[in-house]
Coordinates of C-alpha atoms in Angstrom, one line a residue:
X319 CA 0.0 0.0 0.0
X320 CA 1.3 3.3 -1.2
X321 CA 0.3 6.8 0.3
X322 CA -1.5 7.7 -3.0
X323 CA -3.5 4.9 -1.8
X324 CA -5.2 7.2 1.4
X325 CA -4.2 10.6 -0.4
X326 CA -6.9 13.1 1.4
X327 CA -7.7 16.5 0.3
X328 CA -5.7 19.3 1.7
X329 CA -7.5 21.9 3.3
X330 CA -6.5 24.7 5.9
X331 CA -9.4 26.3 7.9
X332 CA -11.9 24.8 5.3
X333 CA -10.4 26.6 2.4
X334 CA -9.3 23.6 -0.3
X335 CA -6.1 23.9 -2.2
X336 CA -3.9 21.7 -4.3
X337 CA -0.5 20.2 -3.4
X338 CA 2.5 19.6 -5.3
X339 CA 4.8 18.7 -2.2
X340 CA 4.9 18.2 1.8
X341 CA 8.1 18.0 3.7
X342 CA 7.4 17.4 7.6
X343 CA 10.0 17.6 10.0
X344 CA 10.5 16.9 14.0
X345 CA 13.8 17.5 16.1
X346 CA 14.1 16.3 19.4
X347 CA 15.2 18.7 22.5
X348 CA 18.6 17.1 23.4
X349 CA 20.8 17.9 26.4
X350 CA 24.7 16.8 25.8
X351 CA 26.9 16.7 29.0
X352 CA 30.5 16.3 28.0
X353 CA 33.5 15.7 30.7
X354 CA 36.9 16.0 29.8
X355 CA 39.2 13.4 29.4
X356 CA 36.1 11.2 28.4
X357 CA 35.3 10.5 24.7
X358 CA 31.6 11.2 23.8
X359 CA 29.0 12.7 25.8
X360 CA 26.2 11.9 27.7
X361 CA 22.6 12.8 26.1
X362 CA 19.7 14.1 27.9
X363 CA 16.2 13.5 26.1
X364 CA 13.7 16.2 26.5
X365 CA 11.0 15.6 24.3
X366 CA 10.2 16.4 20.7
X367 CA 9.2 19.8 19.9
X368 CA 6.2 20.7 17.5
X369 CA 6.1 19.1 14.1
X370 CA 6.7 21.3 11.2
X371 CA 4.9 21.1 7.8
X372 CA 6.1 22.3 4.8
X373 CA 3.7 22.9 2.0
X374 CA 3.6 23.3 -1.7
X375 CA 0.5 24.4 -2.0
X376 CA -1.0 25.3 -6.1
X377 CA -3.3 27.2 -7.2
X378 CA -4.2 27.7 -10.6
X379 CA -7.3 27.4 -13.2
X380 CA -9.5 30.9 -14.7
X381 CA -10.6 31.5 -11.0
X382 CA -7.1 31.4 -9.4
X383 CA -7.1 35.0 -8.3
X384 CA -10.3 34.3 -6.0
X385 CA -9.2 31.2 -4.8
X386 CA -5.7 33.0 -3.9
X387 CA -7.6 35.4 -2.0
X388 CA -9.1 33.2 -0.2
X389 CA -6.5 31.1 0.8
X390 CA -4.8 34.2 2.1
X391 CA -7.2 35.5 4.4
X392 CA -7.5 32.1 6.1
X393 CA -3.6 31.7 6.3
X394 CA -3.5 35.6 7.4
X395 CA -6.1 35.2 10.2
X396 CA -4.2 34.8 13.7
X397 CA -4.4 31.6 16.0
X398 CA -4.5 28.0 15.5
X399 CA -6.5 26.7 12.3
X400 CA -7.3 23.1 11.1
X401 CA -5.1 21.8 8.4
X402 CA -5.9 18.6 6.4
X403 CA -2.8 17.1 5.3
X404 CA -2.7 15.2 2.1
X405 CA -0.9 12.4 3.4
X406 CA -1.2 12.3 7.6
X407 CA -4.5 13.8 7.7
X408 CA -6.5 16.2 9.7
X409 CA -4.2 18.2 12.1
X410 CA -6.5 20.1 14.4
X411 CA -3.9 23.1 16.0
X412 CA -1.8 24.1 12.9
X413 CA 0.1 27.6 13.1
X414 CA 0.9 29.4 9.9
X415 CA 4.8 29.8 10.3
X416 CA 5.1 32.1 7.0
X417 CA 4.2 31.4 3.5
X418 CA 5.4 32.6 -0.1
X419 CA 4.0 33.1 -3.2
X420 CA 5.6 32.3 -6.7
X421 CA 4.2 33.3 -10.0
X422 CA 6.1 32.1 -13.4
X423 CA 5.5 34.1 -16.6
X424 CA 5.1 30.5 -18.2
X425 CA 2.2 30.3 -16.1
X426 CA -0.2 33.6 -15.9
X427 CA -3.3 31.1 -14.6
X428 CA -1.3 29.8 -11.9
X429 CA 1.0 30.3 -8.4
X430 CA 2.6 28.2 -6.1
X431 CA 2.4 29.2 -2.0
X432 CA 5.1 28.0 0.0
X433 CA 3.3 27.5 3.5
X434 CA 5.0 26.6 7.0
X435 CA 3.3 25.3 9.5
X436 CA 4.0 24.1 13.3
X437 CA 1.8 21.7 15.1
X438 CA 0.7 23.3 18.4
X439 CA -0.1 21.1 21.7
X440 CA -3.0 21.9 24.0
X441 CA -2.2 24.7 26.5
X442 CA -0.9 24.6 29.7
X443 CA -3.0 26.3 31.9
X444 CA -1.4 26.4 35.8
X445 CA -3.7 27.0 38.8
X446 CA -7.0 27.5 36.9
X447 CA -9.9 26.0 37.7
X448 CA -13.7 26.5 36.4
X449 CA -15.5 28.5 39.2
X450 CA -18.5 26.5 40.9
X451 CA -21.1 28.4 39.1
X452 CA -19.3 27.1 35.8
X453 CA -19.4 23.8 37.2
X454 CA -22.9 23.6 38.1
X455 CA -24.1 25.0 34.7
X456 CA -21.5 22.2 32.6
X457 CA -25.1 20.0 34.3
X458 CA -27.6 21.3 32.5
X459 CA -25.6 20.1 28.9
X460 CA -24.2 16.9 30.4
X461 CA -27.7 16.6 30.8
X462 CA -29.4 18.1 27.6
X463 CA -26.9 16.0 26.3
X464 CA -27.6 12.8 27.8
X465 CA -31.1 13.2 26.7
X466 CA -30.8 13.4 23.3
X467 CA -29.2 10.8 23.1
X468 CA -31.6 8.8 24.9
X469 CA -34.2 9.9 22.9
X470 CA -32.3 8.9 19.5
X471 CA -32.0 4.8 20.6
X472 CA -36.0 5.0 22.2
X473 CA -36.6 6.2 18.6
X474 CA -34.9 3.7 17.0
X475 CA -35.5 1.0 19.1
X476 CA -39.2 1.5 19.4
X477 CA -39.4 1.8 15.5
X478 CA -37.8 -1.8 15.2
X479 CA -40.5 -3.0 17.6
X480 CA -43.1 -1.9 15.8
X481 CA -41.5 -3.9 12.7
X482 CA -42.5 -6.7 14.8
X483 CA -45.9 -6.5 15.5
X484 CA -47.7 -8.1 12.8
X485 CA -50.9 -8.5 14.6
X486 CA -53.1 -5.9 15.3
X487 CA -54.3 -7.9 18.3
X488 CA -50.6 -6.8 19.3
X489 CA -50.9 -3.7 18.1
X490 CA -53.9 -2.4 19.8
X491 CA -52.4 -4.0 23.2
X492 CA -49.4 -2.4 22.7
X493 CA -50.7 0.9 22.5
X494 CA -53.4 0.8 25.2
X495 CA -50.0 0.0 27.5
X496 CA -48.3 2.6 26.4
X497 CA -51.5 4.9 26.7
X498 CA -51.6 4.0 30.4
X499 CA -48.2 4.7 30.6
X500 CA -48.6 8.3 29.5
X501 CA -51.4 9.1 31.2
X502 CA -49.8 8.1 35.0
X503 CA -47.0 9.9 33.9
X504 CA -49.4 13.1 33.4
X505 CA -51.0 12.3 36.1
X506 CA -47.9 14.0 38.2
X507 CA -47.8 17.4 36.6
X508 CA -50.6 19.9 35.2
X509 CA -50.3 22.9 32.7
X510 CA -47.5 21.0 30.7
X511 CA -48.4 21.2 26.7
X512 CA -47.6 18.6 24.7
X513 CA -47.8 17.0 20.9
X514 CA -49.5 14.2 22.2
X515 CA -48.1 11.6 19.2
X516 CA -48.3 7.9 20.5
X517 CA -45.1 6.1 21.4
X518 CA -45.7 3.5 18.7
X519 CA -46.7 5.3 15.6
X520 CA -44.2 8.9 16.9
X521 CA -41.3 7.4 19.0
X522 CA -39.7 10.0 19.0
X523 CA -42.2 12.0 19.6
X524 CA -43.6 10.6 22.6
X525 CA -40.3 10.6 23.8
X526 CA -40.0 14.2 23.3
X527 CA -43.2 14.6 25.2
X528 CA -42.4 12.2 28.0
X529 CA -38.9 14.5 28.4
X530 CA -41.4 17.5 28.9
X531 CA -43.7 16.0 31.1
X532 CA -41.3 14.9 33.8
X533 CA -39.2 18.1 33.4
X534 CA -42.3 19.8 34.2
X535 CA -42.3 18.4 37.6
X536 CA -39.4 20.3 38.8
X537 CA -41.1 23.3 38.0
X538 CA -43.8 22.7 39.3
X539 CA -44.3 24.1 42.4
X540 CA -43.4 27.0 41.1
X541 CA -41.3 28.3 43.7
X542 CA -39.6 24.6 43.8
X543 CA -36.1 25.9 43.0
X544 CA -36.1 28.7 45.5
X545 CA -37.5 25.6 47.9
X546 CA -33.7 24.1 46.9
X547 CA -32.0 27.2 49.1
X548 CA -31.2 26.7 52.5
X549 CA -32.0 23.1 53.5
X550 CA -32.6 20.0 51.8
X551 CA -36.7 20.0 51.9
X552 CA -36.8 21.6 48.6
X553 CA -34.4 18.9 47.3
X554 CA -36.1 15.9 49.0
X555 CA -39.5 17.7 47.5
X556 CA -38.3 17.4 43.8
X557 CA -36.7 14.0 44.3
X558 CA -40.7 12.9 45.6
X559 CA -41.8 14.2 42.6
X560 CA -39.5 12.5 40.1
X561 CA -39.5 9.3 42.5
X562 CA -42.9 8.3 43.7
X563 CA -42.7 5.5 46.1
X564 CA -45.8 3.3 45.5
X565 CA -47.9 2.5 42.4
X566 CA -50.5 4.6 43.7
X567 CA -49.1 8.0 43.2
X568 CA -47.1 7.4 39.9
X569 CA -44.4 4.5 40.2
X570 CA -44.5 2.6 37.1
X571 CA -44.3 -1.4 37.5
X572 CA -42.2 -3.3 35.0
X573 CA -43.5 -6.7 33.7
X574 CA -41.9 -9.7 34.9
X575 CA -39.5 -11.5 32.8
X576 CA -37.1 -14.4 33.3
X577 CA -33.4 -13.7 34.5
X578 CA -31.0 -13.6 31.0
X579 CA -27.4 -11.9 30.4
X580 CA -28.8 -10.8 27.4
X581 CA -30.9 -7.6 27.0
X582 CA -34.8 -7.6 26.4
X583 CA -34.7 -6.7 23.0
X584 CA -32.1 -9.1 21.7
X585 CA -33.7 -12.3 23.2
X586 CA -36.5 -14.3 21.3
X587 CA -38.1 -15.9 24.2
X588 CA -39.9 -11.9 25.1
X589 CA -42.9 -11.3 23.0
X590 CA -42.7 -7.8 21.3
X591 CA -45.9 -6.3 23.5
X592 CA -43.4 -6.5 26.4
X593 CA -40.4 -5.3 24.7
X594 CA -42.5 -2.2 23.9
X595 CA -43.3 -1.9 27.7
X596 CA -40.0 -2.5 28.6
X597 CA -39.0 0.4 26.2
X598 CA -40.8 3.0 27.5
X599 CA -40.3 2.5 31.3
X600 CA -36.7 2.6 30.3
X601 CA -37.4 5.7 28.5
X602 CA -39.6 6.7 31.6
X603 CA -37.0 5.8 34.1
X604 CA -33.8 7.6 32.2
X605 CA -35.7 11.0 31.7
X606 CA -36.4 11.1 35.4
X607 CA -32.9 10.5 36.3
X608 CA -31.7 13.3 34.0
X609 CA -34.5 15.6 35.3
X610 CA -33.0 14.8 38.8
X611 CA -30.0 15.5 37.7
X612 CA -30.7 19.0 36.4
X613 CA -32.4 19.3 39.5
X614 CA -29.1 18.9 41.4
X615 CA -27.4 21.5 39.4
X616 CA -29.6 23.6 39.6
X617 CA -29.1 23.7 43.5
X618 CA -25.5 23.9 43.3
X619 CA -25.6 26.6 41.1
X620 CA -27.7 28.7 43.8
X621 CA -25.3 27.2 46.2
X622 CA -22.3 28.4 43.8
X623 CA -23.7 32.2 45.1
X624 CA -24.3 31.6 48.8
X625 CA -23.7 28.7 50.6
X626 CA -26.3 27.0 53.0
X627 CA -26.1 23.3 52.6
X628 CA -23.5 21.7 54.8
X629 CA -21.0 19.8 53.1
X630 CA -22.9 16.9 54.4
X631 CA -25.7 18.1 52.5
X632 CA -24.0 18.7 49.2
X633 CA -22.5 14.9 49.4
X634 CA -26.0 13.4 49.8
X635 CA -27.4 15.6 47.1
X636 CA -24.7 13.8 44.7
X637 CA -25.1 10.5 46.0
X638 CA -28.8 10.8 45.4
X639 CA -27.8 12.1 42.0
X640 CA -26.0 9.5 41.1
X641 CA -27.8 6.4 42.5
X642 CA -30.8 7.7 40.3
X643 CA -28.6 7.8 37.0
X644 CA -27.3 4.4 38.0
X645 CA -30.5 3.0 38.3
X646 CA -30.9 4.2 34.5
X647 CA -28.1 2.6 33.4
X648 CA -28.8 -0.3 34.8
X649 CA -32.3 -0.6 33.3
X650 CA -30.9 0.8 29.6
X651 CA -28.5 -2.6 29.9
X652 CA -31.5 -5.2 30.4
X653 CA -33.4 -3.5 27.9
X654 CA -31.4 -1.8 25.0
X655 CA -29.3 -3.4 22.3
X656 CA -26.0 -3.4 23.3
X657 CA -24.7 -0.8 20.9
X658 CA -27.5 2.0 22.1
X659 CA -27.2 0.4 26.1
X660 CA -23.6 1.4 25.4
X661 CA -24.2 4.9 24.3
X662 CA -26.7 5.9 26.7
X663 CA -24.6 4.7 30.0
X664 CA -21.5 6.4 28.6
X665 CA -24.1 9.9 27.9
X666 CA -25.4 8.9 31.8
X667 CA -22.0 8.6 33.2
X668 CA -20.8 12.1 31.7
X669 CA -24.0 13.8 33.7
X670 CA -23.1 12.1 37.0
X671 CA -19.1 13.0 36.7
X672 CA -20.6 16.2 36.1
X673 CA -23.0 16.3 39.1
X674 CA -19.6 15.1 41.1
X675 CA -17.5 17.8 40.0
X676 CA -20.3 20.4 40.4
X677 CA -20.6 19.4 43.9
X678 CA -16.6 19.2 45.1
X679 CA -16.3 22.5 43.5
X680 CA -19.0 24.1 46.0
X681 CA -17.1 22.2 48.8
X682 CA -14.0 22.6 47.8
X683 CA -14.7 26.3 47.4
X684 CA -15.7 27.1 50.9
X685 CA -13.8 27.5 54.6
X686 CA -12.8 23.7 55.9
X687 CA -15.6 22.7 58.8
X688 CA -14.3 22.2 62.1
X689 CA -15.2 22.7 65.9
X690 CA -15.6 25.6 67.6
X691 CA -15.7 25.5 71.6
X692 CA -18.0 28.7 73.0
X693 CA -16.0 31.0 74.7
X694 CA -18.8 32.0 77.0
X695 CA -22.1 31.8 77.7
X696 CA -23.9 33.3 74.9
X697 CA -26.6 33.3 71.9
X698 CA -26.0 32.4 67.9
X699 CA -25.8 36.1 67.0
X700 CA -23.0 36.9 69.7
X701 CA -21.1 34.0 68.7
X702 CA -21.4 35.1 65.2
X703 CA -19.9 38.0 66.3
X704 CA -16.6 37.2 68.1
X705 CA -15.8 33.9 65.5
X706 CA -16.7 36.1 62.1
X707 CA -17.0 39.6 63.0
X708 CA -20.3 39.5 61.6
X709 CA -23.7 38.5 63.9
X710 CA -25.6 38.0 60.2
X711 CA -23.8 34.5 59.8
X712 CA -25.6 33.4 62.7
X713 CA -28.1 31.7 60.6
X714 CA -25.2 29.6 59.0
X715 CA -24.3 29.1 62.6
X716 CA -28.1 27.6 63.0
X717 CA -28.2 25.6 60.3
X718 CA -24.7 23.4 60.9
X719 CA -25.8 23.2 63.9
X720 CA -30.1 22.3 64.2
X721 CA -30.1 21.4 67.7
X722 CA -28.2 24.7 68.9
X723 CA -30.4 26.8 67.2
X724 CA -33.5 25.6 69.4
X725 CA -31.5 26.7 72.6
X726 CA -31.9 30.4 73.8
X727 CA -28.6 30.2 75.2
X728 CA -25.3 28.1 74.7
X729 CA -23.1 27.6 77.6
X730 CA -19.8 28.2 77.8
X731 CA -17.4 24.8 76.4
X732 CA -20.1 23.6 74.1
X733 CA -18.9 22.2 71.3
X734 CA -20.5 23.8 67.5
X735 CA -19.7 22.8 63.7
X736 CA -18.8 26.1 62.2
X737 CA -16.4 27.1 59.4
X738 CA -13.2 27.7 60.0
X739 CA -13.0 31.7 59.0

């Protein structure tokens, strides 16, 4: 096999041009230690520097003035651009060096552009870090994310299900199930408009639908996210919501089908009416997770502007978070094909690191908790006062520590969680 064999078409910054040669180059970063009265020397390996790229580029034909100018304005144009290499292919940080252009009188319809480039590395950046409002808001697309990329394997999934159902017996079953299924789910939230396609006929429209409905639930109280500030009973009231504990208030029961390695969809021995099922509780079940999810970041980020969880608090939030989007995964690998079941846990996994990092970041971010002894005999607002300088924190005071804020006074050697400055 020859390189003509994979020749691409060379590019830079989208702008195509012809090639007549390429010369690429690498030197290494060596350190020579010499000692007299010693043949040789002893070589120190630093690394290779940047790769260099030398281009012939041609342009030529009745339009090679436009094309020219083109080419110049991307190759003018400061920063990194993408090259695409005839022979190594696409380099994604290429720095113009310097170029030159050659006309011949032979040639009036024609130039050749001698181009340098230098491969650039990914930069170094030393003691940054994304701020925990950054952190929390990376959720919201790990999760917007993760959801469309659910909805793509329901959709294809539930379309080669319905390739299945041959009988309209099986048909009409099938959709009074998933009917039911829509309806409870509903059932949770009011005011939410949606297309109101069925999951068989639509897939992805339902799906779309589905995604609405149970988002609407954590807007719904209205006041839910301000609910989120200051203790965990806004939390625990959106993770109700999203979570119902008995069939009677919206938990969705999944048919019963015999232990297999194999997922639902790929085994013979389940009838399509119950793959269907199966298919939309997964659906169900992975859109409540992410809603959770958002949920969580949505907290942090009002944590991000003033803290009033405990650290304590933060941790369960995430643990919460990420037991929910485990439970998803789980169901997506007894249910999906193994291809989609793949892409969906790795979309799912993303959301939960991101739910993680959101939540060390508002930790990480504030004083260190420790144990304070009280000096003297005295209320929240006066210890406020001698630890911070400030009697207003005495409500942070109150809520690290629940059972000191029900005493009028605290005697002198008790022992309070408070930050340490």
């Amino acid at each position: 096999m020859s390189w003509a064999d994979n020749l691409q078409d060379a590019s830079f910054r989208g702008i195509p041009f012809e090639v007549r040669t390429t010369r690429d180059a690498v030197q290494r970063a060596l350190v020579q230690y010499e000692f007299p009265y010693r043949d040789g020397a002893q070589i120190d390996d630093h690394g290779a520097g940047p790769r260099q790229m030398s281009v012939a580029a041609v342009i030529y034909g009745d339009n090679y003035l436009v094309r020219l100018e083109r080419l110049l304005e991307a190759l003018s144009a400061g920063g990194y651009g993408e090259l695409v290499h005839p022979v190594f292919g696409v380099v994604s940080r290429a720095q113009v060096v310097d170029y030159e252009i050659s006309h011949d009188a032979e040639h009036p319809d024609a130039c050749e552009v001698q181009i340098r480039f230098v491969e650039g590395d990914q930069p170094v950046v030393f003691f940054a870090r994304a701020s925990t409002r950054q952190s929390a808001q990376a959720v919201s697309t790990s999760g917007q994310a993760a959801r469309d990329v659910g909805l793509g394997a329901f959709g294809r999934t539930m379309s080669a299900v319905r390739g299945q159902l041959t009988a309209l017996r099986d048909r009409v079953a099938v959709l009074g199930q998933l009917d039911a299924i829509t309806r409870q789910v509903r059932g949770t939230v009011q005011g939410v408009l949606t297309a109101g396609m069925d999951a068989l006929t639509y897939p992805t429209s339902w799906g779309s639908d589905i995604a609405t409905v149970i988002t609407g639930v954590t807007n719904a109280p209205s006041a839910a996210l301000d609910r989120l500030r200051g203790s965990l009973s806004g939390w625990s009231l959106v993770r109700r919501a999203l979570f119902p504990s008995d069939a009677r208030s919206g938990a969705l029961a999944r048919p019963v089908i015999s232990h297999s390695p194999l997922p639902a969809l790929a085994r013979t021995d389940v009838p399509a009416t119950v793959q269907a099922r199966l298919l939309a509780l997964d659906h169900v079940e992975r859109e409540r997770a992410i809603a959770l999810a958002e949920a969580a970041g949505a907290l942090l980020e009002l944590e991000s502007d003033a803290g009033t969880l405990t650290p304590d608090d933060l941790a369960t939030v995430a643990a919460q978070t990420r037991e929910a989007l485990q439970a998803a995964i789980t169901s997506a690998r007894a249910v999906l094909p193994l291809e989609d079941a793949y892409q969906v846990g790795e979309a799912l996994r993303d959301l939960a690191a991101a739910v993680q990092a959101a939540a060390e970041a508002v930790i990480v971010a504030r004083p260190p908790l420790i144990e304070r002894t009280v000096p003297a005999d005295g209320n929240l607002q006066l210890l406020a006062h001698w630890w911070y300088g400030d009697q207003a924190r005495w409500e942070e005071l109150a809520r690290l520590n629940p059972s000191a804020a029900k005493q009028p006074i605290l005697r002198e050697g008790c022992r309070l969680n408070a930050y340490s400055k």
